[in-house]
mmCIF file of C-alpha atoms in Angstrom:
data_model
loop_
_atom_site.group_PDB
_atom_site.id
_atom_site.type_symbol
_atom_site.label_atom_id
_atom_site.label_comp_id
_atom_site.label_asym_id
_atom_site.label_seq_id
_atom_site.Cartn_x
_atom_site.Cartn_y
_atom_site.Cartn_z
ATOM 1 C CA UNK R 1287 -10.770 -16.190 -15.217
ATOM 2 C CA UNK R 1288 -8.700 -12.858 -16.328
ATOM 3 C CA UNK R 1289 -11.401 -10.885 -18.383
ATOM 4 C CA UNK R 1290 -10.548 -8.275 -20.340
ATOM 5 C CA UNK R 1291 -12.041 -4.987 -19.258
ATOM 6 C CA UNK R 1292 -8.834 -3.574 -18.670
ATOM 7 C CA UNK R 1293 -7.997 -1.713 -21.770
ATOM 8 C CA UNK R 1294 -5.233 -1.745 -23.913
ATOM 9 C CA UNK R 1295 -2.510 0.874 -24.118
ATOM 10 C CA UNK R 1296 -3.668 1.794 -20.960
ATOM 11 C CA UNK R 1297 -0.858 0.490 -18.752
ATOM 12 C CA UNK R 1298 0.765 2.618 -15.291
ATOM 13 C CA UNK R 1299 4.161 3.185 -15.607
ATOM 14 C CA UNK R 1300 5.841 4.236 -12.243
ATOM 15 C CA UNK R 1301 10.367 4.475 -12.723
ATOM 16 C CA UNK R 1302 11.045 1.431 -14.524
ATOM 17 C CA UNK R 1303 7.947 -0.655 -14.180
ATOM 18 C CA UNK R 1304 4.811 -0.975 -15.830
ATOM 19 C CA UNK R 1305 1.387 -1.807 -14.471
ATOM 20 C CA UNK R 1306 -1.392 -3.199 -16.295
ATOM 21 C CA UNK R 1307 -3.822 -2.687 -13.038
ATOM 22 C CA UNK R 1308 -4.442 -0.166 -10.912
ATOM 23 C CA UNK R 1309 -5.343 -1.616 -8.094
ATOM 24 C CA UNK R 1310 -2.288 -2.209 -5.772
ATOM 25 C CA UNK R 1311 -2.457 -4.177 -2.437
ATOM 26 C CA UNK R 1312 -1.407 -4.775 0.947
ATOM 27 C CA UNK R 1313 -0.822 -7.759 2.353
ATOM 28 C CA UNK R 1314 -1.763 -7.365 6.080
ATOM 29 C CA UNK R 1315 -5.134 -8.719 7.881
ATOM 30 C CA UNK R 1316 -5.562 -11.387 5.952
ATOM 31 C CA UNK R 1317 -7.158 -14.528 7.940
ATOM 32 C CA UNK R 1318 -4.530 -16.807 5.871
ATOM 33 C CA UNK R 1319 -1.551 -16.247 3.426
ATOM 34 C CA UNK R 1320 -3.749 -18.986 1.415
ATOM 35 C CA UNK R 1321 -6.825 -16.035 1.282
ATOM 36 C CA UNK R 1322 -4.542 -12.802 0.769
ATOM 37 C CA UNK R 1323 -2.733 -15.185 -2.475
ATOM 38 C CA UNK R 1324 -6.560 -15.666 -3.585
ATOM 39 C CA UNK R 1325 -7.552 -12.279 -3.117
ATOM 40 C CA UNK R 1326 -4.277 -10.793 -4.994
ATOM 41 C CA UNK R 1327 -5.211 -13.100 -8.051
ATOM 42 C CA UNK R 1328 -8.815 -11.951 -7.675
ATOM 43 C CA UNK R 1329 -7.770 -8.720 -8.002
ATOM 44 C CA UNK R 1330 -5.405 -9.176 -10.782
ATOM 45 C CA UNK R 1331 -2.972 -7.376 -8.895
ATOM 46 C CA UNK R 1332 0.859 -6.477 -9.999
ATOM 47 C CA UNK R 1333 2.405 -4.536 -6.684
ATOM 48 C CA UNK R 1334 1.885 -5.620 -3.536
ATOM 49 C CA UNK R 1335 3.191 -3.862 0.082
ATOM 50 C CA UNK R 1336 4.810 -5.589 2.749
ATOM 51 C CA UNK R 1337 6.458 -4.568 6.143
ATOM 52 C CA UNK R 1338 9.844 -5.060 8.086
ATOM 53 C CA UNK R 1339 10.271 -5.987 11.294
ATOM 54 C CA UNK R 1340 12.679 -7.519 13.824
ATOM 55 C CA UNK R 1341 12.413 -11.623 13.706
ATOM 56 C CA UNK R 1342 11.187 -13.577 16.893
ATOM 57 C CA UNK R 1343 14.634 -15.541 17.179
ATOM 58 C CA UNK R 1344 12.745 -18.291 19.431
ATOM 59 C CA UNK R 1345 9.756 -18.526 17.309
ATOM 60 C CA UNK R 1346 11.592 -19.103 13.958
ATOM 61 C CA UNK R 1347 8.976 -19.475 10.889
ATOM 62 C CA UNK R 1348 8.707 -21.677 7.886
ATOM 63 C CA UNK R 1349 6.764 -19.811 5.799
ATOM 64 C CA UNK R 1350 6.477 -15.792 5.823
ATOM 65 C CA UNK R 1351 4.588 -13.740 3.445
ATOM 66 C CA UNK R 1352 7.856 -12.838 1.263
ATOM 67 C CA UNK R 1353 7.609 -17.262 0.169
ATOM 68 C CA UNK R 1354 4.170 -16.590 -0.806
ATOM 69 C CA UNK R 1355 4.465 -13.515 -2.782
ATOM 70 C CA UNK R 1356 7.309 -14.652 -4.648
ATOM 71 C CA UNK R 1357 5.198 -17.600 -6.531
ATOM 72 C CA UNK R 1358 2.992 -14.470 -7.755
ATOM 73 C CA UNK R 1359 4.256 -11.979 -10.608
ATOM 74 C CA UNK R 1360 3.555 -9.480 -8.362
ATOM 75 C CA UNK R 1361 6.231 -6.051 -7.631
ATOM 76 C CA UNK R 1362 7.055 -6.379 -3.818
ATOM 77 C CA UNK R 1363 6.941 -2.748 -2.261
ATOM 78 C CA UNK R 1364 8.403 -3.037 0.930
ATOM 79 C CA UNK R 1365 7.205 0.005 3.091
ATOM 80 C CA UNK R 1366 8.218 1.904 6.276
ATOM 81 C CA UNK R 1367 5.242 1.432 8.628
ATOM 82 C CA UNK R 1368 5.880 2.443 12.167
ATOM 83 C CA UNK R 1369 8.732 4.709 10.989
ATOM 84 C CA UNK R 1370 8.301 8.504 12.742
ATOM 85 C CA UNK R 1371 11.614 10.273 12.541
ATOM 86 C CA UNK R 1372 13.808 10.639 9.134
ATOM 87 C CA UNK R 1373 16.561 8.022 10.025
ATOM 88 C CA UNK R 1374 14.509 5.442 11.381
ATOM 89 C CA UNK R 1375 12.380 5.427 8.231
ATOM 90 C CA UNK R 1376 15.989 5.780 5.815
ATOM 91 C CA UNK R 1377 17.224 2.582 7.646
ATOM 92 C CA UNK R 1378 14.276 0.704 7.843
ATOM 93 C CA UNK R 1379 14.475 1.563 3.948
ATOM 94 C CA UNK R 1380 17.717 0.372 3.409
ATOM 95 C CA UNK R 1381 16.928 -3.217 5.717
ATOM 96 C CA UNK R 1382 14.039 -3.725 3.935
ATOM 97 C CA UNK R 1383 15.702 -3.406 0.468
ATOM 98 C CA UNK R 1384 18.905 -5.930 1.706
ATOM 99 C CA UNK R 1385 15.840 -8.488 3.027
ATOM 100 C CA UNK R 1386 13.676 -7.838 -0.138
ATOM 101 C CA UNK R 1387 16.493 -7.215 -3.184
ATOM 102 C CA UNK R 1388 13.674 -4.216 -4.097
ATOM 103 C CA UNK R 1389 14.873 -1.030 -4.391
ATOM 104 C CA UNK R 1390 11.308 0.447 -4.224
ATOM 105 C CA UNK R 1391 10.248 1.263 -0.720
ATOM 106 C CA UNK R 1392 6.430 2.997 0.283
ATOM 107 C CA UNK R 1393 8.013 5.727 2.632
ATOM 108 C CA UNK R 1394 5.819 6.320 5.485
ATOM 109 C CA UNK R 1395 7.100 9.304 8.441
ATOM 110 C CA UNK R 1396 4.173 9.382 11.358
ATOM 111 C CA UNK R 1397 3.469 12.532 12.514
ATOM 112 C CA UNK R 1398 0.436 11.614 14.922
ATOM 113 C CA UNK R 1399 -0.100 8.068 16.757
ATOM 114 C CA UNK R 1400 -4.041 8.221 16.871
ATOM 115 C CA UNK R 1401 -4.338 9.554 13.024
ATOM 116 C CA UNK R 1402 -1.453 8.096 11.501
ATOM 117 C CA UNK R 1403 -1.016 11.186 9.899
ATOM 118 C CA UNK R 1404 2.237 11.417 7.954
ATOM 119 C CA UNK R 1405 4.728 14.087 8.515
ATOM 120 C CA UNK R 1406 5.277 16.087 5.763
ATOM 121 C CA UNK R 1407 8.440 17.865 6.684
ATOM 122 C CA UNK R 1408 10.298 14.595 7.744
ATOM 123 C CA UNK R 1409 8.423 12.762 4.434
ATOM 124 C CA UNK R 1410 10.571 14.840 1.957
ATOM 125 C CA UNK R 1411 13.547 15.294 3.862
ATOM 126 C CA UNK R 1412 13.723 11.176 3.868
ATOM 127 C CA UNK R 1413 12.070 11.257 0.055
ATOM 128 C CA UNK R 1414 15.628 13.005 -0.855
ATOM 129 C CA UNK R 1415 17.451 11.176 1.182
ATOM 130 C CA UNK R 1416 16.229 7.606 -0.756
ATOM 131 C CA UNK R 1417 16.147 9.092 -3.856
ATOM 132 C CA UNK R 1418 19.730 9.796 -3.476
ATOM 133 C CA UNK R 1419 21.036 6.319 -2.191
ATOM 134 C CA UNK R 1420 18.965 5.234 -5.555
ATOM 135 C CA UNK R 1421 15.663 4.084 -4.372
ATOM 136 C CA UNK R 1422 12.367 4.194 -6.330
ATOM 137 C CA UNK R 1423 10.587 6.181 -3.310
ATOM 138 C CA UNK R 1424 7.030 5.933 -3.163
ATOM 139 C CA UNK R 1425 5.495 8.652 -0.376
ATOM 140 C CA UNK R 1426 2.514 8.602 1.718
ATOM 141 C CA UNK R 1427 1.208 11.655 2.252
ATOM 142 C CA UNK R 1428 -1.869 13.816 2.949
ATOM 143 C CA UNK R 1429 -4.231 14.707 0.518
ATOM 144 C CA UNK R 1430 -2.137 18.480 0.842
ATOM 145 C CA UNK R 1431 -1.094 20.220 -2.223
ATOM 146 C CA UNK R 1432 1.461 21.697 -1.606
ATOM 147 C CA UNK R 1433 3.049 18.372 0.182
ATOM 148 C CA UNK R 1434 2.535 16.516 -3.108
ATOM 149 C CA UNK R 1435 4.533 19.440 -4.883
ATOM 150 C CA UNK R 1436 7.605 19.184 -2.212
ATOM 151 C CA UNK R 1437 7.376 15.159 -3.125
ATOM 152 C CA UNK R 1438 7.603 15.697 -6.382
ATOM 153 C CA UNK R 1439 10.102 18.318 -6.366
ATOM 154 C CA UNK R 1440 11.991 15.727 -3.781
ATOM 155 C CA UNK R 1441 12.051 13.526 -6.443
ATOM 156 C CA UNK R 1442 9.307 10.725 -5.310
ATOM 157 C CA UNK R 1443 8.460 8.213 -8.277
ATOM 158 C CA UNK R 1444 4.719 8.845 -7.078
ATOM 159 C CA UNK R 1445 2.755 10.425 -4.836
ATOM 160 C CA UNK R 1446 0.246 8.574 -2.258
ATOM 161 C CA UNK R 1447 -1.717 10.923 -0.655
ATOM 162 C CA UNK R 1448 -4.445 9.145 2.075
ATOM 163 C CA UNK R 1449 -8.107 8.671 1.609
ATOM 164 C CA UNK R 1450 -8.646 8.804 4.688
ATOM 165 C CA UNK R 1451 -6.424 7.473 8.119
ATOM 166 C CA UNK R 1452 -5.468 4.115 7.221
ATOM 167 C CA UNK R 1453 -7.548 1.535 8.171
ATOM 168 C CA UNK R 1454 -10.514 3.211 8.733
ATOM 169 C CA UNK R 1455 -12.354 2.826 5.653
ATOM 170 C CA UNK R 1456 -14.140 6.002 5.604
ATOM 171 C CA UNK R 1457 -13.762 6.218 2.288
ATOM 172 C CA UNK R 1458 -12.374 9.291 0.001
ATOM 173 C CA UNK R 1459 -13.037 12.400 2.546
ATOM 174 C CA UNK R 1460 -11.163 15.063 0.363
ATOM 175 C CA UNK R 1461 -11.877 14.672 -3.130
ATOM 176 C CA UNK R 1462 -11.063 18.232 -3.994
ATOM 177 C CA UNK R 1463 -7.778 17.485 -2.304
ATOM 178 C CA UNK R 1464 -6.995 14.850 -4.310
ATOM 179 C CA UNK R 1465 -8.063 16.545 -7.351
ATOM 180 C CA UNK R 1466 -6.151 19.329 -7.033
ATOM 181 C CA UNK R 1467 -2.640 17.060 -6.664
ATOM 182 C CA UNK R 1468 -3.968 15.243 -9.954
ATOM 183 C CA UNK R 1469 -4.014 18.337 -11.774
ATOM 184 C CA UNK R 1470 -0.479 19.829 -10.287
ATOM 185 C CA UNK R 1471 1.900 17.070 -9.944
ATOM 186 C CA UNK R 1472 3.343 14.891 -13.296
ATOM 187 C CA UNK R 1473 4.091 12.237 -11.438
ATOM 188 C CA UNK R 1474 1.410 9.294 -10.657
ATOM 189 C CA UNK R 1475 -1.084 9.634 -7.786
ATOM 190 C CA UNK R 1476 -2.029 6.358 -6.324
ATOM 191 C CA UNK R 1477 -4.707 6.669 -2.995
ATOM 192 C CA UNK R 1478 -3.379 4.843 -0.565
ATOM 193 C CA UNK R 1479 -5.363 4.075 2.592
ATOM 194 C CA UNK R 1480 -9.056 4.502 3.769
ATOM 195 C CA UNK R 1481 -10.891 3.326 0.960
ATOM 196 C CA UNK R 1482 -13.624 0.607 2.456
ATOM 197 C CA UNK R 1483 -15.974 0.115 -0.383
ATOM 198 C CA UNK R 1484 -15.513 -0.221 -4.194
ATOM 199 C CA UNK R 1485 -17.500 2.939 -4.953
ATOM 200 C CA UNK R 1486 -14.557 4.792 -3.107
ATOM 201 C CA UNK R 1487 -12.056 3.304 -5.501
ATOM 202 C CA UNK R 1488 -14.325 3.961 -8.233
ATOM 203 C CA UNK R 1489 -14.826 7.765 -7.146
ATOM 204 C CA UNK R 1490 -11.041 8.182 -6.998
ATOM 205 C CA UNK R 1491 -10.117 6.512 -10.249
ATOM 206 C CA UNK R 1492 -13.064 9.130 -11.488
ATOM 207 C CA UNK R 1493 -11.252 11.787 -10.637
ATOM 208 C CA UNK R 1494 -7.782 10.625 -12.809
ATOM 209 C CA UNK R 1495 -5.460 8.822 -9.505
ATOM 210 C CA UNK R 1496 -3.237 6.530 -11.257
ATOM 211 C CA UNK R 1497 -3.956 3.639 -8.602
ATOM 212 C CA UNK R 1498 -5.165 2.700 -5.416
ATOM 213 C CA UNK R 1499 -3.953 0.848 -2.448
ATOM 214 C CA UNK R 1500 -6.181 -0.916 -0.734
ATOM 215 C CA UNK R 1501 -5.283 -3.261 2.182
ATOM 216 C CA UNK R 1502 -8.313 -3.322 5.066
ATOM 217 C CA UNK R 1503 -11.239 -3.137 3.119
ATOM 218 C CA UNK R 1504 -9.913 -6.341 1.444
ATOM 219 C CA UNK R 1505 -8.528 -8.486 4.058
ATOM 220 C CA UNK R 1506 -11.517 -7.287 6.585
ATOM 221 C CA UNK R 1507 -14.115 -7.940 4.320
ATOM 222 C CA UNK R 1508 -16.445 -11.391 5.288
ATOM 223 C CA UNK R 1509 -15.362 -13.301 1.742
ATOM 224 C CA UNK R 1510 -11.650 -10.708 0.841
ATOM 225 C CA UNK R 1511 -11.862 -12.852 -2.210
ATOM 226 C CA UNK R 1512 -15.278 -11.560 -3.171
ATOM 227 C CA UNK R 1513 -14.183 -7.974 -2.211
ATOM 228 C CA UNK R 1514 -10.363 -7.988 -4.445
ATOM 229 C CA UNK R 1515 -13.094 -8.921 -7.207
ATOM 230 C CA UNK R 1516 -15.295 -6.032 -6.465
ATOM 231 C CA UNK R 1517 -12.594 -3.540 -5.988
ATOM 232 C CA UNK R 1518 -10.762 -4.480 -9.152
ATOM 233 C CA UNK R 1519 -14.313 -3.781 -10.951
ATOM 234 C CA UNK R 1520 -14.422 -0.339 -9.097
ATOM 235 C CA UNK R 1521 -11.361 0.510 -10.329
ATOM 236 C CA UNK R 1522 -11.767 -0.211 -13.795
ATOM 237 C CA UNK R 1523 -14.997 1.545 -14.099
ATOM 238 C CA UNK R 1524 -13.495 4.568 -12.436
ATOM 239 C CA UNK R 1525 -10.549 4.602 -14.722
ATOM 240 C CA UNK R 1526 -12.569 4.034 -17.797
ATOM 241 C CA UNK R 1527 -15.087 6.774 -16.894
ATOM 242 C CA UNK R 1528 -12.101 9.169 -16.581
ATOM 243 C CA UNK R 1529 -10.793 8.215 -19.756
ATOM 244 C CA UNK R 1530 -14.534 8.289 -21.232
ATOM 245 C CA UNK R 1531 -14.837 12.523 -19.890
ATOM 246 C CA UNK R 1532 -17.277 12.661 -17.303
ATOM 247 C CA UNK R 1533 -20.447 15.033 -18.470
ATOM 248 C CA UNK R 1534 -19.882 18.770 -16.751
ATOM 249 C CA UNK R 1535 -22.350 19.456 -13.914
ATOM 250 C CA UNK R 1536 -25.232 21.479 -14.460
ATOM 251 C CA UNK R 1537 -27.512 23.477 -11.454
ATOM 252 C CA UNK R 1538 -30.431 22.970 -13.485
ATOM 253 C CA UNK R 1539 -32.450 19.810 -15.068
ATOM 254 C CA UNK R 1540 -32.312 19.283 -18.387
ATOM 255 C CA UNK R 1541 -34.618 16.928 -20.105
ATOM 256 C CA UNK R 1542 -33.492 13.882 -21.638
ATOM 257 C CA UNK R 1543 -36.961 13.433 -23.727
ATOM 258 C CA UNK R 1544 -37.891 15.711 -26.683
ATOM 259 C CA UNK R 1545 -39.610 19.024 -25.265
ATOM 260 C CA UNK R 1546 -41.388 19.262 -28.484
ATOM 261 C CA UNK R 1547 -45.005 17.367 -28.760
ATOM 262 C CA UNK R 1548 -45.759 16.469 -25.464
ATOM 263 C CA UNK R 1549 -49.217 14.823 -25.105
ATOM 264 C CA UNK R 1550 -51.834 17.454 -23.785
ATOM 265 C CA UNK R 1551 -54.058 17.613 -20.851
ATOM 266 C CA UNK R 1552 -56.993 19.702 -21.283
ATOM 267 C CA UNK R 1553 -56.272 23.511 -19.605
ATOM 268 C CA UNK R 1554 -58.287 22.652 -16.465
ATOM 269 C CA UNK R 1555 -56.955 19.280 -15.626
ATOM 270 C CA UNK R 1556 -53.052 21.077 -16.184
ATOM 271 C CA UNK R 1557 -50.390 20.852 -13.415
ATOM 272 C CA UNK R 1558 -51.478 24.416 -11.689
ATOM 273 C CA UNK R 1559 -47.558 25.734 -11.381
ATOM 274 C CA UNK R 1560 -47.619 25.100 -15.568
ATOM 275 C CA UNK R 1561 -48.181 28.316 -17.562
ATOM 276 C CA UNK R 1562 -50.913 28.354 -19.548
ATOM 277 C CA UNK R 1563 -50.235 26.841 -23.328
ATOM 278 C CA UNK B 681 31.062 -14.142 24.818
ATOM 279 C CA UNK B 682 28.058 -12.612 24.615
ATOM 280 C CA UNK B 683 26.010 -10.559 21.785
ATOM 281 C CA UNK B 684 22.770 -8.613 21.903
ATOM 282 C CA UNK B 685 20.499 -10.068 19.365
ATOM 283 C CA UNK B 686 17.455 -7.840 18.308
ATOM 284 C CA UNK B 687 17.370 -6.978 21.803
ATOM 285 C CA UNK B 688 18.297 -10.460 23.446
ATOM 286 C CA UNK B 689 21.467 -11.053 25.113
ATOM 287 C CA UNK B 690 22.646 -14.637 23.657
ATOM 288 C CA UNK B 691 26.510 -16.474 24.271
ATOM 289 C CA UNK B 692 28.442 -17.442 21.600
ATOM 290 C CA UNK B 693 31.867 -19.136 20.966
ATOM 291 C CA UNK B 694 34.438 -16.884 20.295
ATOM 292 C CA UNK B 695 35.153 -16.807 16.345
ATOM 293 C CA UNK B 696 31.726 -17.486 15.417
ATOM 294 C CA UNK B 697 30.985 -15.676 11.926
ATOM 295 C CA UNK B 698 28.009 -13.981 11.432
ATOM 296 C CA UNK B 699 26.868 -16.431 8.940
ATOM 297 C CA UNK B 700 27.638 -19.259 11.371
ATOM 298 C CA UNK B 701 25.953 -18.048 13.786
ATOM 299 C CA UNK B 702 22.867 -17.060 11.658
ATOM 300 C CA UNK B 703 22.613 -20.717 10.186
ATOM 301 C CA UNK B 704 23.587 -22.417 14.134
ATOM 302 C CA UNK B 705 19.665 -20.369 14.383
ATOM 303 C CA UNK B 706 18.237 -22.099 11.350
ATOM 304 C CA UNK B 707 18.237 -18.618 9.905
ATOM 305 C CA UNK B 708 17.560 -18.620 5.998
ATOM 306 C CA UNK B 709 19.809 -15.886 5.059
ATOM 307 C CA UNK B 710 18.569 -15.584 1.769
ATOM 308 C CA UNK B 711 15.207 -13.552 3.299
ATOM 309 C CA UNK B 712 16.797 -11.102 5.900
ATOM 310 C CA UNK B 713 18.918 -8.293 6.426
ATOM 311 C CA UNK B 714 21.380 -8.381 9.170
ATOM 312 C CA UNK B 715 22.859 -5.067 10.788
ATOM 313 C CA UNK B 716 25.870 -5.197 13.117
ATOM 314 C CA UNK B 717 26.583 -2.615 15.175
ATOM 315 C CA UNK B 718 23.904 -0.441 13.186
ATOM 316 C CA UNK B 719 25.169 -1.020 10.333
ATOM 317 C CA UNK B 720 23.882 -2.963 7.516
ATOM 318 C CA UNK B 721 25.946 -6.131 6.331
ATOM 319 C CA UNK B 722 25.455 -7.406 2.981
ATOM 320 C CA UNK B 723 24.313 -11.176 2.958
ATOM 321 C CA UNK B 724 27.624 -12.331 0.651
ATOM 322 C CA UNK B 725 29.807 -10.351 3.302
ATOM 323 C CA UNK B 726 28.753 -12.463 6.076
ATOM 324 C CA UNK B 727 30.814 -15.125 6.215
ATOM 325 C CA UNK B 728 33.808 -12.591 6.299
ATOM 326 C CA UNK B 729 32.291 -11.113 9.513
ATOM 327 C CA UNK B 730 33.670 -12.304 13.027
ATOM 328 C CA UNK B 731 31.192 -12.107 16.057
ATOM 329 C CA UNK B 732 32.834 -9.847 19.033
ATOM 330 C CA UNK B 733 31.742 -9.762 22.581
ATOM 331 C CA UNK B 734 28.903 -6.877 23.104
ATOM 332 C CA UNK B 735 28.331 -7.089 19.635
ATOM 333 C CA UNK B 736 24.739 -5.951 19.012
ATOM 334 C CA UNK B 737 22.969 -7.876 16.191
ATOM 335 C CA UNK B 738 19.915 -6.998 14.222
ATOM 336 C CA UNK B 739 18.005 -9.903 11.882
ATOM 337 C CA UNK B 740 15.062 -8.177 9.976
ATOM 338 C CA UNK B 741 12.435 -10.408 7.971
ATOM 339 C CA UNK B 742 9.721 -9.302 6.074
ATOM 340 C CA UNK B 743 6.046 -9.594 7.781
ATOM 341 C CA UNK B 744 2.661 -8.624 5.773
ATOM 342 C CA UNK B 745 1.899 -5.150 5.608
ATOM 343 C CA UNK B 746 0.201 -2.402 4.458
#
């Protein structure tokens, strides 16, 4: 079952809580609650995203995804998808923390319809906003700079600048941006959206993100059980490598094999752009 | 009387609580939030809270997302 490749004393602590794994999902897409509960296990995953919305009074439900969840020891982070202006998303915030008893919400201001490009301006006014009615606020952003900074400075528990526009799983199409928030901001980066493939996760963990949040590539993969597994292993190899120092890049080769006493050929037989011995 | 609920006009008996009216729906109140009048009522205040006419009620639940 659980194996043990994540390491000890290695543990993400965002406010008050503390993560063993890095890999956080969402829980949308799934073909079944039944699959999403299977894939959050496979992924050993300990914060999972969720969404508000009005109820269908005539189509009342049994089950929703909040009964599910709740048998998991899993953080619920309710977010505020569909939000675009600052007191839509600050009272979508506030309904989702009465339904959910959280007080962490994933803030999320559109800017743009067809990119689902967050606003930046509107993302930190509503960032201080939440921080002051006391929520654990949790931005997503774009892989900007200078937008992490304002976060930060805003007082977000994290930053979560895209991969790339959710859902498209294009995978991590700034990685200088990303880098450069990694280095600048104290508190934890955690990719959210765009990653499709484990190597994406991988290559972002390589570069020191906190987390991930992957939601699509999961849920839209043919077996999303198959896929939390693989995208839990991409994470951990990414993390580890950053922890391990990756090697610095060189322009030139450099052999791996000793130079010295290399077996002969005779002058005339010799690879014609090799000097002469 | 009548009340707006998330965006559908419903009648009610006069004196209805929200809470009443909420469970009369085979609401579980224990995994929404309710606004009234745009604002947000806390689920242990709901009982206290008497439906008027042109009241506008909101019921939130939580749906997968990500």
């Amino acid at each position: 079952m659980a194996d043990k490749l994540v390491q000890t004393g290695d543990e993400l602590t965002i406010a008050d809580r503390t993560f063993k794994s890095r890999l956080f999902l969402g829980s949308s897409k799934y073909p079944s609650f039944d699959v999403m509960v299977q894939a959050i296990e496979a992924a050993e995953t300990e914060l999972v995203t969720v969404a508000v919305r009005y109820m269908n009074l005539e189509e009342p439900e049994h089950e929703g995804v909040l009964d599910y969840l709740r048998r998991l020891d899993c953080q619920i982070l309710p977010n505020t998808a569909g939000a675009t202006t600052v007191k839509q998303a600050v009272r979508m915030a506030h309904l989702a923390r009465e339904a959910t008893g959280t007080h962490w919400i994933k803030l999320e201001v559109i800017g743009d319809e067809r990119t689902l490009w967050p606003d930046t301006a509107m993302t930190v006014e509503a960032t201080k906003i939440l921080v002051q009615d006391g929520f654990v606020v949790l931005p997503y952003t774009s892989p900007d700079l200078v937008a992490a900074i304002r976060l930060e400075e805003a007082g977000a528990a994290a930053v979560m600048p895209l991969a790339a526009p959710i859902g498209t799983g294009q995978g991590l199409l700034d990685w200088v941006g990303i880098r450069r928030i990694v280095e600048r901001v104290t508190v934890p980066v955690v990719v959210d959206a765009g990653i499709g493939v484990p190597s994406d996760a991988c290559r972002a963990m390589e570069l020191g993100v906190a987390a991930v949040l992957v939601n699509t590539a999961i849920a839209q993969a043919q077996d999303p059980v198959a896929m939390a597994r693989a995208m839990k292993h991409g994470v951990i190899a990414g993390r580890d490598a950053y922890r391990a120092g990756r090697m610095p890049v060189r322009y030139e080769a450099s052999p791996s094999s000793p130079v010295a006493g290399v077996i002969q050929e005779r002058a005339e037989h010799a690879a014609p752009w090799r000097a002469a011995p | 009387m009548q009340i707006t609920v998330n965006g559908r006009l419903y009648e009610v008996e006069p004196g209805t609580t929200l809470l009443g009216y909420l469970e009369s729906r085979a609401i579980d109140v224990r995994k929404v939030a309710v606004a009234l009048n745009e604002e947000i009522v806390p689920r242990k205040s709901l009982s206290e809270v008497c439906l008027k006419d042109g009241d506008v009620v909101e019921v939130i639940k939580v749906v997968a997302g990500g």
